[in-house]
PDB file of C-alpha atoms in Angstrom:
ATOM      1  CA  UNK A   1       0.000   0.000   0.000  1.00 60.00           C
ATOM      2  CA  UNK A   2       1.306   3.397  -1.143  1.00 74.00           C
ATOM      3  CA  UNK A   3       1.815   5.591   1.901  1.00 83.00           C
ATOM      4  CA  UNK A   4       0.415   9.300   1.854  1.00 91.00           C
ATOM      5  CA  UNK A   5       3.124  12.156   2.154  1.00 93.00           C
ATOM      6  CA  UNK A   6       2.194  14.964   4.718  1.00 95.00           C
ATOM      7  CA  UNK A   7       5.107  17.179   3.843  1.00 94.00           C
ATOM      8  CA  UNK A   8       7.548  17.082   0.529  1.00 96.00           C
ATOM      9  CA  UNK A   9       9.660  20.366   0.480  1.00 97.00           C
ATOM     10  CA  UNK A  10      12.486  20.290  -2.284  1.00 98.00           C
ATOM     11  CA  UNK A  11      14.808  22.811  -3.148  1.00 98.00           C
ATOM     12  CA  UNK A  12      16.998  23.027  -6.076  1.00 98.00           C
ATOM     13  CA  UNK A  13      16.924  18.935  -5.665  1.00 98.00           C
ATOM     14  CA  UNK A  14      14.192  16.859  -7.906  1.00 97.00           C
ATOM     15  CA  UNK A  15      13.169  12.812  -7.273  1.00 97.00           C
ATOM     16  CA  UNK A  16      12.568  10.458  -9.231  1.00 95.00           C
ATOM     17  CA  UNK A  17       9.270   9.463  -7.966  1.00 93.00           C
ATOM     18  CA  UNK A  18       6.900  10.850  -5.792  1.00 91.00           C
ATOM     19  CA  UNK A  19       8.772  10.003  -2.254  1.00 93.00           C
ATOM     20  CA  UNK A  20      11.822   7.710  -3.336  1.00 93.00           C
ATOM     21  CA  UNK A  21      14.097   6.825  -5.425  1.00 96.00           C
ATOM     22  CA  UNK A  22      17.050   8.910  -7.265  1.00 97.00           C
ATOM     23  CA  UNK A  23      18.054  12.133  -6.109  1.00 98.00           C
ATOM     24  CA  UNK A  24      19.503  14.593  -8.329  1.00 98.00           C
ATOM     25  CA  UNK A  25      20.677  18.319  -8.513  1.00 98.00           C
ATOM     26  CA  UNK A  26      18.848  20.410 -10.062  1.00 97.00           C
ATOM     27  CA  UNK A  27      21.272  22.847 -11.389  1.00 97.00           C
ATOM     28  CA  UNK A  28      24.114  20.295 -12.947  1.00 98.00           C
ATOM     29  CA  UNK A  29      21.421  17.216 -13.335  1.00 97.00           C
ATOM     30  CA  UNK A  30      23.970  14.645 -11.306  1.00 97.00           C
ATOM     31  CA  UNK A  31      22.493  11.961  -9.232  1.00 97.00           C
ATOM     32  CA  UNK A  32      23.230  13.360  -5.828  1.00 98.00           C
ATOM     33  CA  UNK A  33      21.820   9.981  -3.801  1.00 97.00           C
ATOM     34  CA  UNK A  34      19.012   7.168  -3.460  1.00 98.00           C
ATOM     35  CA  UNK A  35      16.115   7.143  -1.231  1.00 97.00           C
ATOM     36  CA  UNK A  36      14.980   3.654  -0.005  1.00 95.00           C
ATOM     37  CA  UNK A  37      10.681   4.026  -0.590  1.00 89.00           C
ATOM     38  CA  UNK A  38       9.790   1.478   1.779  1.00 91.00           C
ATOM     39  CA  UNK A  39      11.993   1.790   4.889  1.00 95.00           C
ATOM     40  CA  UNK A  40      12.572   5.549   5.837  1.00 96.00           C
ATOM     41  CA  UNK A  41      10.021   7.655   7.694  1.00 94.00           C
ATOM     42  CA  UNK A  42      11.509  10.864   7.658  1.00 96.00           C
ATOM     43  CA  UNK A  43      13.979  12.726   5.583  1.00 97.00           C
ATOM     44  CA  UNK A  44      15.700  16.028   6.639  1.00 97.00           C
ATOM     45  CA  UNK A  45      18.694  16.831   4.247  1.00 98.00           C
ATOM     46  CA  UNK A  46      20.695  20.007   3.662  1.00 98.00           C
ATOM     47  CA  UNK A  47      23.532  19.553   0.814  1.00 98.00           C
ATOM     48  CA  UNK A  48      26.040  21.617  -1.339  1.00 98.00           C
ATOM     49  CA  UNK A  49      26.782  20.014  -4.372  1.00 98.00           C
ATOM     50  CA  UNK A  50      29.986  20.450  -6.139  1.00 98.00           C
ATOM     51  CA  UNK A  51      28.507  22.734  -8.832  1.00 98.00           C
ATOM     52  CA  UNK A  52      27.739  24.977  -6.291  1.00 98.00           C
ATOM     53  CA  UNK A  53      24.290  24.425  -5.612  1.00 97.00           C
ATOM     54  CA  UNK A  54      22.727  24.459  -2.433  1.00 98.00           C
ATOM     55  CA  UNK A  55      19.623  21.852  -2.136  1.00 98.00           C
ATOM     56  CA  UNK A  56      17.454  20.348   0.495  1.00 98.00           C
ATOM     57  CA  UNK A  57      14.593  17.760   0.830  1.00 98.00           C
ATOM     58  CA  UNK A  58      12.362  17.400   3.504  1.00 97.00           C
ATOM     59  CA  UNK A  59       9.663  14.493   3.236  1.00 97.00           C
ATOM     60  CA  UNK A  60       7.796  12.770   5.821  1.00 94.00           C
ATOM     61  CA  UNK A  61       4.107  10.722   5.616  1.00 93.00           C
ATOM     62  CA  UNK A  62       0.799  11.378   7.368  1.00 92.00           C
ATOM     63  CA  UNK A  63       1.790   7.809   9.590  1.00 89.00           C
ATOM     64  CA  UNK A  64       5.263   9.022  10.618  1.00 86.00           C
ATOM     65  CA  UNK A  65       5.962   8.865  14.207  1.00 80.00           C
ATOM     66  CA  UNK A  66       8.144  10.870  15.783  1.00 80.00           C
ATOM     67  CA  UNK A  67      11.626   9.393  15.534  1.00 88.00           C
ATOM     68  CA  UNK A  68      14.003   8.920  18.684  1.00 92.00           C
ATOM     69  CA  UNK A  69      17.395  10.811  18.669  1.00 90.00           C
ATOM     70  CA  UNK A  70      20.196   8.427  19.158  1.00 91.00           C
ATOM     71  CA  UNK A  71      23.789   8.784  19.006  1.00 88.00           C
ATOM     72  CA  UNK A  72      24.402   5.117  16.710  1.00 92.00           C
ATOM     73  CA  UNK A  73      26.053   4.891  13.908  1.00 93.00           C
ATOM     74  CA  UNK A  74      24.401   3.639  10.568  1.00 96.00           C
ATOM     75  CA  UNK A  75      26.005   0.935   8.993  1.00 95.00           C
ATOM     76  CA  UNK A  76      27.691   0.851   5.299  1.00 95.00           C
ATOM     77  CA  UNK A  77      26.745  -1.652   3.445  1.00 93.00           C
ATOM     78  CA  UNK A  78      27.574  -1.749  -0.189  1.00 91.00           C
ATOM     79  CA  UNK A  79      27.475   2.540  -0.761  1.00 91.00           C
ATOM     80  CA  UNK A  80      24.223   2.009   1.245  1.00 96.00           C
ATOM     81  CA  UNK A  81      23.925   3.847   4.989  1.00 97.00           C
ATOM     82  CA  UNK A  82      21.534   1.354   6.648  1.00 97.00           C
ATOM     83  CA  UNK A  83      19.694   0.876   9.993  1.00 96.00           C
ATOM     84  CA  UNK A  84      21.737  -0.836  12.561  1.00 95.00           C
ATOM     85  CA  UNK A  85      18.695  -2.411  14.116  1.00 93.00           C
ATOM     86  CA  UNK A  86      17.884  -4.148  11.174  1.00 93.00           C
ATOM     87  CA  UNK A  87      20.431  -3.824   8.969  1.00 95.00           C
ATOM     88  CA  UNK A  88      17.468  -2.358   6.020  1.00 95.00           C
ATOM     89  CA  UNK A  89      18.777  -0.039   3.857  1.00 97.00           C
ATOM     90  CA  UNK A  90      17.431   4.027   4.161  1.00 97.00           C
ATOM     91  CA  UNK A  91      19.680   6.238   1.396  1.00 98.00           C
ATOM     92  CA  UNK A  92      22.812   6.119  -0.518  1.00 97.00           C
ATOM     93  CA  UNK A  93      24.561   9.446  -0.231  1.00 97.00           C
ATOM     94  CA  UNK A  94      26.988  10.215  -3.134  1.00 96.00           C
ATOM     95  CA  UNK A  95      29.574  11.709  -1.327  1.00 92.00           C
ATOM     96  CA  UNK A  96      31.857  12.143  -4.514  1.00 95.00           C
ATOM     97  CA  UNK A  97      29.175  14.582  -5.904  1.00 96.00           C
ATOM     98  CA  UNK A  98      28.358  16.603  -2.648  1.00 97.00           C
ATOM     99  CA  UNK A  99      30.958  19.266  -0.829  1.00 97.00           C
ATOM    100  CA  UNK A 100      28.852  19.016   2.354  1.00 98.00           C
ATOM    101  CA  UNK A 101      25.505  17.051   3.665  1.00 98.00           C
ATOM    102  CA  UNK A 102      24.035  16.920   6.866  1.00 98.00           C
ATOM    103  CA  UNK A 103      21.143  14.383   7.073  1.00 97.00           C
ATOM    104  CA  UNK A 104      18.404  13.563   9.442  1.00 96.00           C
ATOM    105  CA  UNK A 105      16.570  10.439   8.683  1.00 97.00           C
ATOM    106  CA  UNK A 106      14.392   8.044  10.757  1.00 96.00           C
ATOM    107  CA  UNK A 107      13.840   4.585  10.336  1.00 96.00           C
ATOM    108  CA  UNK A 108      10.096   3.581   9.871  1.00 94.00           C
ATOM    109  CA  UNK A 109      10.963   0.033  11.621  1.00 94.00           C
ATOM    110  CA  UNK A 110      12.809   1.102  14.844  1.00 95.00           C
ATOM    111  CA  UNK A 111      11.898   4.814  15.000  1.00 95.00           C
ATOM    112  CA  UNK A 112      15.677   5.544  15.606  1.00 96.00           C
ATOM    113  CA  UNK A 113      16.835   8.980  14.179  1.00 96.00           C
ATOM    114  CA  UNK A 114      19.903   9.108  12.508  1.00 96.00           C
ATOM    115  CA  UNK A 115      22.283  11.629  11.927  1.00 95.00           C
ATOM    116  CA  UNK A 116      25.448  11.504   9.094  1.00 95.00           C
ATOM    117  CA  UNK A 117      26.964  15.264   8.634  1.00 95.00           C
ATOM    118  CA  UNK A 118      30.251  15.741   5.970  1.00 93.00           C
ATOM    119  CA  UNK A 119      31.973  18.722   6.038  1.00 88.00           C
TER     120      UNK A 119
END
């Protein structure tokens, strides 16, 4: 079942569908990332690719709970930052295409919040 989106603000940054998928730049068209559909419940990024642009993406469902901060790590697994719970993936960041990220995102299984920052 398709979940319902309460809030999708993008700047300068497009998807490839409606709450998933590729992420790419708007200004120099490069894939910028991947967003797992099915396993995230909230996404809070804040980027500056290395064309220059400055992006964001904020997306979150009308079922989202409120995610718990925690201080783990996500775990790499094949390019992939994943839930250390349960090992799902949640998004690939391309960190050879960005000059800076800081991410927020929550995993709909544990309700963990994750945080990844590059500088």
């Amino acid at each position: 079942m398709a979940r319902k989106l309460k809030n999708k603000e993008l700047l300068n940054t497009r998807l490839a569908s409606n709450y998933g998928g590729w992420m790419y730049c708007d200004k120099c068209n490069e894939t910028i990332g991947y967003l797992c559909y099915a396993t995230y419940d909230r996404l809070a990024l804040k980027y500056t690719c290395k064309c220059g642009n400055v992006g964001s993406a904020f997306l979150d469902f009308e079922d989202s709970s409120a995610g718990a901060d925690c201080n783990h790590e996500l775990v790499v697994t094949r390019n992939r930052f994943c839930c250390p719970e349960d090992q799902n993936p949640l998004i690939t960041i391309l960190d050879k295409k960005l000059a800076a990220y800081e991410m927020n995102i929550t995993c709909k299984s544990c309700h963990q919040t994750y945080k990844k920052t590059l500088k």
